[in-house]
Amino acid sequence: DQQVKQNSPSLSVQEGRISILNCDYTNSMFDYFLWYKKYPAEGPTFLISISSIKDKNEDGRFTVFLNKSAKHLSLHIVPSQPGDSAVYFCAASFQGAQKLVFGQGTRLTINP
Amino acid sequence: KAGVTQTPRYLIKTRGQQVTLSCSPISGHRSVSWYQQTPGQGLQFLFEYFSETQRNKGNFPGRFSGRQFSNSRSEMNVSTLELGDSALYLCASKEGTVQETQYFGPGTRLLVL
């Protein structure tokens, strides 16, 4: 049962444009969401998070949007840079669970 | 602060052997979680320790076990290794008591032959 889904295995974006990565979840108990970036053979690096009491959180070039009614979140990267090329994972948790449930990841490639 | 560290970074074992992986969390973090990453299953939660007690456990067989020491360092043990245990094993730490961001180490790449 895949509770967190990233339906796009890959995404290719031109340098300088906006990258939009999407994530859907099924468990309505999830109330905390995170995005991680991962390079091969390294651990995931935390990017940005959002609590379910908010619908938007910004940190520099990264913005996460949460639509609770649609059980959908997205990560916007503006402007996209070559160093953003990596696999992006969304993850979700709920109070008391003490664990993260991850999506399958989206490989983002930024083209010069 | 130093990040999460994991040792060893790479390991080759044969079927039937056992292995112990180590994780040192960020200073001050009392919660340590372990995850397994494989191409087919993605990132899967193994277990979480807080103040030397296992608080949560994923759906893995009993061959996978762990422990946490009083200094918050954690070890993970896999006994009777199977080929399917080949994976990247990731450790993550957080401060502990409420919902917070988990910070990951670089992982240990285990290859079972």
Coordinates of N, CA and C in Angstrom, one line a residue:
Chain A
D1 N 0.8 -1.2 0.0 CA 0.0 0.0 0.0 C 0.9 1.2 0.0
Q2 N 0.9 1.9 -1.1 CA 1.8 3.1 -1.3 C 1.1 4.3 -0.8
Q3 N 1.4 4.7 0.4 CA 0.6 5.8 1.0 C 1.1 7.2 0.5
V4 N 2.3 7.3 0.0 CA 2.9 8.5 -0.5 C 3.3 8.2 -2.0
K5 N 2.8 8.9 -2.9 CA 3.1 8.6 -4.3 C 3.7 9.8 -5.1
Q6 N 4.8 9.5 -5.8 CA 5.3 10.5 -6.7 C 5.2 9.9 -8.1
N7 N 4.2 10.3 -8.8 CA 3.8 9.6 -10.1 C 4.8 9.9 -11.2
S8 N 5.6 10.9 -11.1 CA 6.5 11.2 -12.2 C 7.9 10.7 -11.8
P9 N 8.4 9.6 -12.5 CA 9.7 9.1 -12.1 C 10.8 10.1 -12.5
S10 N 10.6 10.9 -13.5 CA 11.6 11.8 -14.0 C 11.0 13.1 -14.5
L11 N 11.8 14.2 -14.5 CA 11.4 15.5 -14.9 C 12.6 16.2 -15.5
S12 N 12.4 16.8 -16.7 CA 13.5 17.6 -17.3 C 13.1 19.0 -17.4
V13 N 14.0 20.0 -17.0 CA 13.6 21.4 -17.0 C 14.8 22.2 -17.5
Q14 N 14.5 23.3 -18.2 CA 15.6 24.2 -18.7 C 16.1 25.0 -17.5
E15 N 17.4 25.2 -17.5 CA 18.0 26.1 -16.5 C 17.3 27.5 -16.5
G16 N 17.0 28.0 -15.3 CA 16.4 29.3 -15.1 C 14.9 29.2 -15.1
R17 N 14.3 28.1 -15.5 CA 12.8 28.0 -15.5 C 12.4 27.4 -14.1
I18 N 11.1 27.2 -14.0 CA 10.5 26.7 -12.8 C 10.4 25.2 -12.8
S19 N 10.8 24.5 -11.8 CA 10.7 23.1 -11.6 C 9.5 22.8 -10.7
I20 N 8.6 22.0 -11.1 CA 7.5 21.6 -10.2 C 7.4 20.1 -10.0
L21 N 7.6 19.7 -8.7 CA 7.6 18.3 -8.4 C 6.3 18.0 -7.6
N22 N 5.6 17.0 -7.9 CA 4.4 16.7 -7.3 C 4.4 15.4 -6.4
C23 N 3.5 15.4 -5.5 CA 3.4 14.3 -4.5 C 2.0 14.2 -4.0
D24 N 1.4 12.9 -4.0 CA 0.1 12.7 -3.5 C 0.1 11.7 -2.3
Y25 N -0.8 11.9 -1.4 CA -0.8 10.9 -0.3 C -2.2 10.5 -0.1
T26 N -2.3 9.3 0.6 CA -3.7 8.7 0.8 C -4.1 8.8 2.3
N27 N -3.1 8.8 3.2 CA -3.5 8.7 4.6 C -3.8 10.1 5.2
S28 N -5.0 10.3 5.5 CA -5.5 11.7 6.0 C -4.9 12.0 7.4
M29 N -4.2 11.0 8.0 CA -3.6 11.3 9.3 C -2.3 12.0 9.2
F30 N -1.7 12.0 8.0 CA -0.4 12.7 7.8 C -0.6 14.2 8.1
D31 N 0.3 14.7 8.9 CA 0.1 16.1 9.2 C 1.5 16.9 9.1
Y32 N 2.5 16.2 8.6 CA 3.8 16.9 8.5 C 4.4 16.3 7.2
F33 N 4.9 17.2 6.4 CA 5.4 16.8 5.1 C 6.8 17.4 4.8
L34 N 7.6 16.7 4.2 CA 9.0 17.1 3.9 C 9.4 16.8 2.5
W35 N 10.4 17.6 2.0 CA 11.0 17.3 0.8 C 12.5 17.1 1.0
Y36 N 13.1 16.0 0.4 CA 14.5 15.8 0.5 C 15.1 15.7 -0.9
K37 N 16.3 16.0 -1.0 CA 17.1 15.9 -2.3 C 18.2 14.9 -2.0
K38 N 18.4 14.0 -3.1 CA 19.3 13.0 -2.9 C 20.2 12.8 -4.1
Y39 N 21.5 12.8 -3.8 CA 22.5 12.4 -4.9 C 22.8 10.9 -4.7
P40 N 23.3 10.3 -5.8 CA 23.6 8.8 -5.7 C 24.6 8.6 -4.6
A41 N 24.5 7.5 -3.9 CA 25.4 7.0 -2.9 C 25.6 8.0 -1.7
E42 N 24.6 8.9 -1.6 CA 24.6 9.8 -0.4 C 23.3 9.7 0.3
G43 N 23.3 10.2 1.5 CA 22.0 10.3 2.2 C 21.2 11.4 1.8
P44 N 19.8 11.4 2.0 CA 18.9 12.5 1.6 C 19.3 13.7 2.4
T45 N 19.2 14.9 1.7 CA 19.4 16.2 2.3 C 18.1 16.9 2.5
F46 N 17.8 17.3 3.7 CA 16.5 18.0 3.9 C 16.5 19.3 3.2
L47 N 15.3 19.6 2.5 CA 15.2 20.8 1.8 C 14.2 21.8 2.5
I48 N 13.0 21.3 2.7 CA 11.9 22.1 3.2 C 10.8 21.3 3.8
S49 N 10.1 21.8 4.7 CA 8.9 21.0 5.3 C 7.7 21.9 5.4
I50 N 6.6 21.3 5.7 CA 5.4 22.0 5.9 C 4.5 21.3 6.8
S51 N 3.9 22.0 7.7 CA 2.9 21.4 8.6 C 1.5 21.5 8.0
S52 N 0.6 20.6 8.4 CA -0.7 20.6 7.8 C -1.6 21.9 8.2
I53 N -1.1 22.6 9.2 CA -1.8 23.9 9.5 C -1.5 25.0 8.5
K54 N -0.6 24.8 7.6 CA -0.2 25.8 6.6 C -0.5 25.2 5.2
D55 N -0.6 26.1 4.3 CA -0.8 25.7 2.9 C 0.4 26.1 2.0
K56 N 1.4 26.8 2.6 CA 2.5 27.2 1.8 C 3.7 27.5 2.8
N57 N 4.9 27.1 2.3 CA 6.1 27.5 3.1 C 7.2 27.8 2.1
E58 N 7.9 28.9 2.3 CA 9.0 29.3 1.4 C 10.3 29.3 2.1
D59 N 11.4 28.9 1.3 CA 12.7 29.0 1.8 C 13.6 29.3 0.6
G60 N 13.9 30.5 0.3 CA 14.8 30.9 -0.8 C 14.1 30.5 -2.1
R61 N 14.8 29.7 -2.9 CA 14.3 29.3 -4.2 C 13.2 28.2 -4.1
F62 N 13.0 27.7 -2.9 CA 12.1 26.5 -2.7 C 10.8 26.9 -2.0
T63 N 9.7 26.5 -2.6 CA 8.4 26.7 -2.0 C 7.6 25.4 -2.1
V64 N 7.0 25.1 -0.9 CA 6.2 23.9 -0.9 C 4.7 24.3 -0.7
F65 N 3.8 23.7 -1.5 CA 2.4 24.0 -1.4 C 1.7 22.7 -0.9
L66 N 0.7 22.9 0.0 CA 0.0 21.8 0.5 C -1.5 22.0 0.2
N67 N -2.1 21.1 -0.4 CA -3.6 21.1 -0.7 C -4.2 19.9 0.1
K68 N -4.7 20.2 1.3 CA -5.1 19.1 2.1 C -6.4 18.4 1.6
S69 N -7.3 19.2 1.0 CA -8.5 18.6 0.4 C -8.2 17.6 -0.7
A70 N -7.2 17.9 -1.5 CA -6.8 17.0 -2.6 C -5.7 16.0 -2.2
K71 N -5.2 16.1 -0.9 CA -4.1 15.3 -0.5 C -3.0 15.3 -1.4
H72 N -2.5 16.6 -1.7 CA -1.5 16.8 -2.7 C -0.5 17.9 -2.2
L73 N 0.7 17.6 -2.5 CA 1.7 18.7 -2.2 C 2.7 18.8 -3.4
S74 N 3.2 20.0 -3.5 CA 4.1 20.2 -4.6 C 5.3 21.0 -4.1
L75 N 6.4 20.8 -4.8 CA 7.7 21.6 -4.5 C 8.0 22.4 -5.8
H76 N 8.1 23.7 -5.6 CA 8.5 24.6 -6.7 C 9.9 25.1 -6.5
I77 N 10.7 25.0 -7.5 CA 12.1 25.5 -7.5 C 12.2 26.6 -8.5
V78 N 12.5 27.8 -8.1 CA 12.6 28.9 -9.0 C 13.8 29.8 -8.6
P79 N 14.7 30.2 -9.5 CA 14.9 29.5 -10.8 C 15.7 28.2 -10.7
S80 N 15.5 27.3 -11.5 CA 16.2 26.0 -11.5 C 17.6 26.2 -11.9
Q81 N 18.5 25.5 -11.2 CA 20.0 25.6 -11.5 C 20.5 24.2 -11.7
P82 N 21.6 24.1 -12.4 CA 22.2 22.8 -12.7 C 22.5 22.0 -11.5
G83 N 22.8 22.6 -10.4 CA 23.1 21.9 -9.1 C 21.8 21.3 -8.5
D84 N 20.7 21.6 -9.1 CA 19.4 21.1 -8.5 C 19.2 19.7 -9.1
S85 N 19.9 19.3 -10.1 CA 19.8 17.9 -10.7 C 20.0 16.9 -9.6
A86 N 19.0 16.1 -9.3 CA 19.1 15.1 -8.2 C 17.8 14.3 -8.2
V87 N 17.7 13.4 -7.3 CA 16.4 12.7 -7.0 C 15.7 13.4 -5.9
Y88 N 14.5 13.7 -6.0 CA 13.7 14.4 -5.0 C 12.7 13.5 -4.4
F89 N 12.7 13.4 -3.1 CA 11.7 12.5 -2.4 C 10.8 13.4 -1.5
C90 N 9.5 13.1 -1.6 CA 8.6 13.7 -0.6 C 8.4 12.6 0.5
A91 N 8.1 13.1 1.7 CA 7.9 12.2 2.8 C 6.9 12.8 3.7
A92 N 6.2 11.9 4.4 CA 5.1 12.3 5.3 C 5.2 11.6 6.6
S93 N 4.6 12.3 7.6 CA 4.6 11.6 8.9 C 3.3 12.1 9.7
F94 N 3.0 11.5 10.8 CA 2.0 12.0 11.6 C 2.4 11.9 13.1
Q95 N 1.8 12.8 13.9 CA 2.2 12.9 15.3 C 2.2 11.5 16.0
G96 N 3.3 11.2 16.6 CA 3.3 9.9 17.3 C 3.8 8.8 16.5
A97 N 3.9 8.9 15.2 CA 4.4 7.8 14.4 C 5.9 7.7 14.4
Q98 N 6.6 8.8 14.6 CA 8.0 8.8 14.7 C 8.7 8.2 13.5
K99 N 8.1 8.1 12.4 CA 8.7 7.6 11.2 C 8.2 8.4 10.0
L100 N 9.1 8.3 8.9 CA 8.7 9.0 7.7 C 8.3 8.0 6.7
V101 N 7.3 8.3 5.9 CA 6.8 7.4 4.8 C 7.2 8.2 3.5
F102 N 8.0 7.5 2.7 CA 8.6 8.2 1.5 C 7.8 7.8 0.2
G103 N 7.8 8.8 -0.7 CA 7.4 8.5 -2.1 C 8.6 7.8 -2.8
Q104 N 8.4 7.4 -4.0 CA 9.4 6.7 -4.8 C 10.5 7.6 -5.4
G105 N 10.2 8.8 -5.3 CA 11.2 9.8 -5.8 C 11.0 10.2 -7.3
T106 N 11.5 11.4 -7.6 CA 11.4 12.0 -8.9 C 12.8 12.4 -9.3
R107 N 13.3 11.9 -10.4 CA 14.7 12.4 -10.8 C 14.5 13.7 -11.6
L108 N 15.1 14.7 -11.1 CA 15.0 16.1 -11.8 C 16.4 16.3 -12.5
T109 N 16.2 16.6 -13.8 CA 17.4 17.0 -14.6 C 17.3 18.4 -15.1
I110 N 18.2 19.3 -14.8 CA 18.2 20.7 -15.2 C 19.2 20.8 -16.4
N111 N 18.6 21.1 -17.5 CA 19.4 21.3 -18.8 C 19.9 22.7 -19.0
P112 N 21.2 22.8 -19.4 CA 21.7 24.2 -19.6 C 21.1 24.9 -20.8
Chain B
K1 N 27.5 22.3 14.0 CA 27.5 20.9 14.5 C 27.8 19.9 13.4
A2 N 28.5 18.9 13.8 CA 28.7 17.8 12.9 C 27.4 17.1 12.5
G3 N 27.4 16.6 11.3 CA 26.2 15.9 10.9 C 26.1 14.4 11.4
V4 N 25.2 13.7 10.9 CA 25.1 12.3 11.2 C 26.2 11.5 10.5
T5 N 26.8 10.7 11.3 CA 27.9 9.9 10.7 C 27.6 8.4 10.8
Q6 N 28.0 7.7 9.7 CA 27.7 6.2 9.7 C 29.0 5.5 9.3
T7 N 29.2 4.4 9.9 CA 30.3 3.5 9.6 C 29.9 2.1 9.6
P8 N 30.5 1.3 8.7 CA 31.4 1.7 7.6 C 30.6 2.3 6.5
R9 N 31.2 2.8 5.5 CA 30.5 3.4 4.3 C 30.1 2.3 3.3
Y10 N 31.0 1.3 3.2 CA 30.8 0.2 2.3 C 31.1 -1.1 3.0
L11 N 30.4 -2.1 2.6 CA 30.6 -3.4 3.2 C 30.2 -4.5 2.2
I12 N 31.0 -5.6 2.2 CA 30.6 -6.7 1.3 C 30.6 -7.9 2.2
K13 N 29.5 -8.7 2.2 CA 29.3 -9.9 3.0 C 28.8 -11.0 2.1
T14 N 28.8 -12.2 2.7 CA 28.3 -13.3 2.0 C 27.0 -13.8 2.7
R15 N 26.2 -14.5 1.9 CA 24.9 -15.0 2.5 C 25.2 -15.8 3.8
G16 N 24.3 -15.6 4.7 CA 24.4 -16.4 6.0 C 25.2 -15.7 7.0
Q17 N 26.0 -14.7 6.6 CA 26.8 -14.0 7.6 C 25.9 -12.9 8.3
Q18 N 26.5 -12.3 9.3 CA 25.8 -11.2 10.0 C 26.6 -9.9 9.9
V19 N 25.9 -8.8 10.1 CA 26.6 -7.5 9.9 C 26.1 -6.5 11.0
T20 N 26.9 -5.7 11.4 CA 26.6 -4.6 12.3 C 27.0 -3.3 11.8
L21 N 26.0 -2.3 11.7 CA 26.2 -1.0 11.2 C 26.1 0.0 12.3
S22 N 26.9 1.1 12.2 CA 26.9 2.0 13.3 C 26.5 3.4 12.9
C23 N 25.8 4.1 13.8 CA 25.3 5.5 13.5 C 25.6 6.4 14.7
S24 N 26.2 7.6 14.4 CA 26.3 8.6 15.5 C 25.5 9.8 15.1
P25 N 24.5 10.1 15.9 CA 23.6 11.2 15.5 C 24.2 12.6 15.7
I26 N 23.5 13.6 15.3 CA 23.9 15.0 15.5 C 23.9 15.2 17.0
S27 N 24.9 15.9 17.5 CA 25.0 16.2 18.9 C 23.7 16.8 19.5
G28 N 23.2 16.2 20.6 CA 21.9 16.7 21.1 C 20.7 16.0 20.6
H29 N 20.8 15.3 19.6 CA 19.7 14.5 19.0 C 19.5 13.2 19.8
R30 N 18.3 12.9 20.2 CA 18.1 11.7 21.0 C 17.4 10.6 20.2
S31 N 16.8 11.0 19.1 CA 16.1 10.0 18.3 C 16.9 9.6 17.1
V32 N 17.0 8.3 16.9 CA 17.7 7.7 15.7 C 16.8 6.7 15.0
S33 N 16.7 6.9 13.7 CA 15.9 6.0 12.9 C 16.7 5.4 11.9
W34 N 16.3 4.2 11.4 CA 17.1 3.5 10.4 C 16.1 3.2 9.2
Y35 N 16.6 3.4 8.0 CA 15.9 3.2 6.8 C 16.7 2.3 5.8
Q36 N 16.0 1.5 5.0 CA 16.6 0.8 4.0 C 16.2 1.3 2.6
Q37 N 17.2 1.5 1.7 CA 16.8 2.0 0.4 C 17.3 0.9 -0.6
T38 N 16.3 0.5 -1.4 CA 16.6 -0.4 -2.5 C 15.9 0.1 -3.8
P39 N 16.4 -0.3 -5.0 CA 15.8 0.2 -6.2 C 14.3 -0.1 -6.3
G40 N 14.0 -1.3 -5.8 CA 12.6 -1.8 -6.0 C 11.6 -1.3 -5.0
Q41 N 12.1 -1.1 -3.8 CA 11.2 -0.8 -2.7 C 11.3 0.7 -2.2
G42 N 12.3 1.4 -2.7 CA 12.5 2.8 -2.3 C 13.0 2.8 -0.8
L43 N 12.7 3.9 -0.1 CA 13.1 4.1 1.2 C 12.1 3.5 2.2
Q44 N 12.5 2.5 2.9 CA 11.6 1.9 3.9 C 12.1 2.0 5.3
F45 N 11.2 2.3 6.2 CA 11.5 2.5 7.6 C 11.7 1.2 8.3
L46 N 12.8 1.1 9.0 CA 13.2 -0.1 9.8 C 12.7 0.0 11.2
F47 N 13.3 0.9 11.9 CA 12.9 1.2 13.3 C 13.5 2.5 13.8
E48 N 13.0 2.9 15.0 CA 13.4 4.2 15.6 C 13.6 4.0 17.1
Y49 N 14.7 4.6 17.5 CA 15.1 4.5 18.9 C 15.1 5.9 19.5
F50 N 14.7 6.0 20.8 CA 14.7 7.2 21.5 C 15.1 6.9 23.0
S51 N 16.1 7.5 23.5 CA 16.6 7.2 24.9 C 16.7 5.7 25.1
E52 N 17.4 5.0 24.2 CA 17.7 3.6 24.3 C 16.5 2.7 24.2
T53 N 15.3 3.2 23.9 CA 14.1 2.4 23.7 C 13.6 2.4 22.3
Q54 N 13.2 1.3 21.8 CA 12.7 1.2 20.4 C 11.2 1.7 20.5
R55 N 10.9 2.8 19.8 CA 9.6 3.4 19.9 C 8.7 2.9 18.7
N56 N 9.3 2.6 17.6 CA 8.5 2.2 16.5 C 9.3 1.3 15.6
K57 N 8.6 0.4 14.9 CA 9.2 -0.6 14.1 C 8.5 -0.8 12.8
G58 N 9.2 -1.0 11.7 CA 8.6 -1.2 10.4 C 8.4 -2.7 10.2
N59 N 8.0 -3.0 8.9 CA 7.6 -4.4 8.6 C 8.8 -5.1 8.0
F60 N 9.8 -5.4 8.9 CA 10.9 -6.2 8.5 C 11.0 -7.4 9.4
P61 N 11.6 -8.5 8.9 CA 11.8 -9.7 9.7 C 12.6 -9.5 10.9
G62 N 12.5 -10.4 11.8 CA 13.3 -10.3 13.1 C 14.8 -10.4 12.9
R63 N 15.3 -10.7 11.7 CA 16.7 -10.7 11.5 C 17.3 -9.3 11.6
F64 N 16.4 -8.4 11.4 CA 16.9 -7.0 11.5 C 16.6 -6.5 13.0
S65 N 17.6 -6.1 13.6 CA 17.5 -5.6 15.0 C 18.4 -4.4 15.2
G66 N 18.1 -3.7 16.3 CA 18.9 -2.5 16.6 C 19.0 -2.3 18.0
R67 N 19.8 -1.3 18.4 CA 19.9 -0.8 19.8 C 20.5 0.6 19.8
Q68 N 20.3 1.2 20.9 CA 20.8 2.6 21.1 C 21.5 2.6 22.4
F69 N 22.6 3.3 22.5 CA 23.4 3.5 23.7 C 23.0 4.8 24.4
S70 N 23.6 4.9 25.6 CA 23.2 6.0 26.4 C 23.7 7.3 25.8
N71 N 24.7 7.3 24.9 CA 25.2 8.5 24.3 C 24.4 8.8 23.0
S72 N 23.3 8.1 22.8 CA 22.4 8.2 21.6 C 23.0 7.5 20.3
R73 N 24.2 7.0 20.3 CA 24.7 6.3 19.2 C 23.9 5.0 19.0
S74 N 23.8 4.6 17.8 CA 22.9 3.4 17.5 C 23.6 2.4 16.6
E75 N 23.3 1.2 16.8 CA 23.8 0.1 15.9 C 22.6 -0.6 15.3
M76 N 22.8 -1.1 14.1 CA 21.8 -2.0 13.5 C 22.5 -3.3 13.1
N77 N 21.8 -4.4 13.4 CA 22.4 -5.7 13.1 C 21.4 -6.5 12.2
V78 N 22.0 -7.1 11.2 CA 21.3 -8.0 10.4 C 21.9 -9.4 10.4
S79 N 21.2 -10.4 10.8 CA 21.7 -11.7 11.0 C 21.3 -12.6 9.8
T80 N 22.0 -13.6 9.5 CA 21.7 -14.6 8.4 C 21.4 -13.8 7.1
L81 N 22.3 -13.1 6.7 CA 22.1 -12.2 5.5 C 21.6 -13.0 4.3
E82 N 20.7 -12.3 3.5 CA 20.2 -12.8 2.3 C 20.6 -11.9 1.2
L83 N 20.6 -12.4 -0.1 CA 20.9 -11.5 -1.2 C 20.1 -10.3 -1.3
G84 N 18.8 -10.4 -0.9 CA 17.9 -9.3 -0.9 C 18.2 -8.2 0.1
D85 N 19.1 -8.5 1.0 CA 19.4 -7.5 2.0 C 20.4 -6.4 1.4
S86 N 20.9 -6.7 0.2 CA 21.8 -5.7 -0.4 C 21.0 -4.4 -0.6
A87 N 21.6 -3.3 0.0 CA 20.8 -2.1 0.0 C 21.7 -1.0 0.5
L88 N 21.2 0.3 0.5 CA 21.8 1.4 1.2 C 21.1 1.5 2.5
Y89 N 21.8 1.5 3.6 CA 21.1 1.6 4.9 C 21.4 3.0 5.4
L90 N 20.4 3.7 5.7 CA 20.5 5.1 6.1 C 20.0 5.3 7.5
C91 N 20.7 6.1 8.2 CA 20.4 6.5 9.6 C 20.0 7.9 9.6
A92 N 19.0 8.3 10.4 CA 18.6 9.7 10.5 C 18.4 10.0 12.0
S93 N 18.7 11.3 12.3 CA 18.5 11.7 13.7 C 17.6 12.9 13.8
K94 N 17.0 13.1 14.9 CA 16.2 14.3 15.2 C 16.3 14.5 16.7
E95 N 15.8 15.7 17.2 CA 15.9 16.0 18.6 C 15.1 15.1 19.4
G96 N 13.9 14.8 19.0 CA 13.3 13.6 19.6 C 11.9 13.6 20.0
T97 N 11.4 14.6 20.7 CA 10.1 14.3 21.4 C 8.9 14.7 20.6
V98 N 9.0 15.7 19.7 CA 7.9 16.1 18.9 C 8.2 15.9 17.5
Q99 N 7.3 16.3 16.7 CA 7.4 16.1 15.2 C 8.5 17.1 14.7
E100 N 9.6 16.6 14.3 CA 10.7 17.4 13.8 C 11.3 16.8 12.5
T101 N 12.1 17.6 11.9 CA 12.8 17.2 10.7 C 13.9 16.1 11.1
Q102 N 13.9 15.1 10.3 CA 15.0 14.1 10.4 C 16.1 14.4 9.5
Y103 N 17.4 14.3 10.0 CA 18.6 14.6 9.2 C 19.3 13.3 9.0
F104 N 19.6 13.0 7.7 CA 20.2 11.7 7.3 C 21.7 11.8 7.3
G105 N 22.3 10.6 7.6 CA 23.7 10.4 7.3 C 24.0 9.9 5.9
P106 N 25.2 9.7 5.6 CA 25.6 9.3 4.2 C 25.2 7.9 3.8
G107 N 24.9 7.1 4.8 CA 24.5 5.7 4.5 C 25.7 4.7 4.5
T108 N 25.3 3.5 4.6 CA 26.2 2.3 4.5 C 25.7 1.5 3.3
R109 N 26.6 1.3 2.3 CA 26.2 0.5 1.2 C 26.6 -1.0 1.5
L110 N 25.6 -1.9 1.6 CA 25.8 -3.3 1.9 C 25.6 -4.1 0.7
L111 N 26.6 -4.9 0.3 CA 26.4 -5.8 -0.8 C 26.6 -7.2 -0.2
V112 N 25.5 -8.1 -0.5 CA 25.5 -9.4 0.0 C 25.7 -10.4 -1.2
L113 N 26.8 -11.2 -1.2 CA 27.1 -12.0 -2.3 C 26.8 -13.5 -2.0

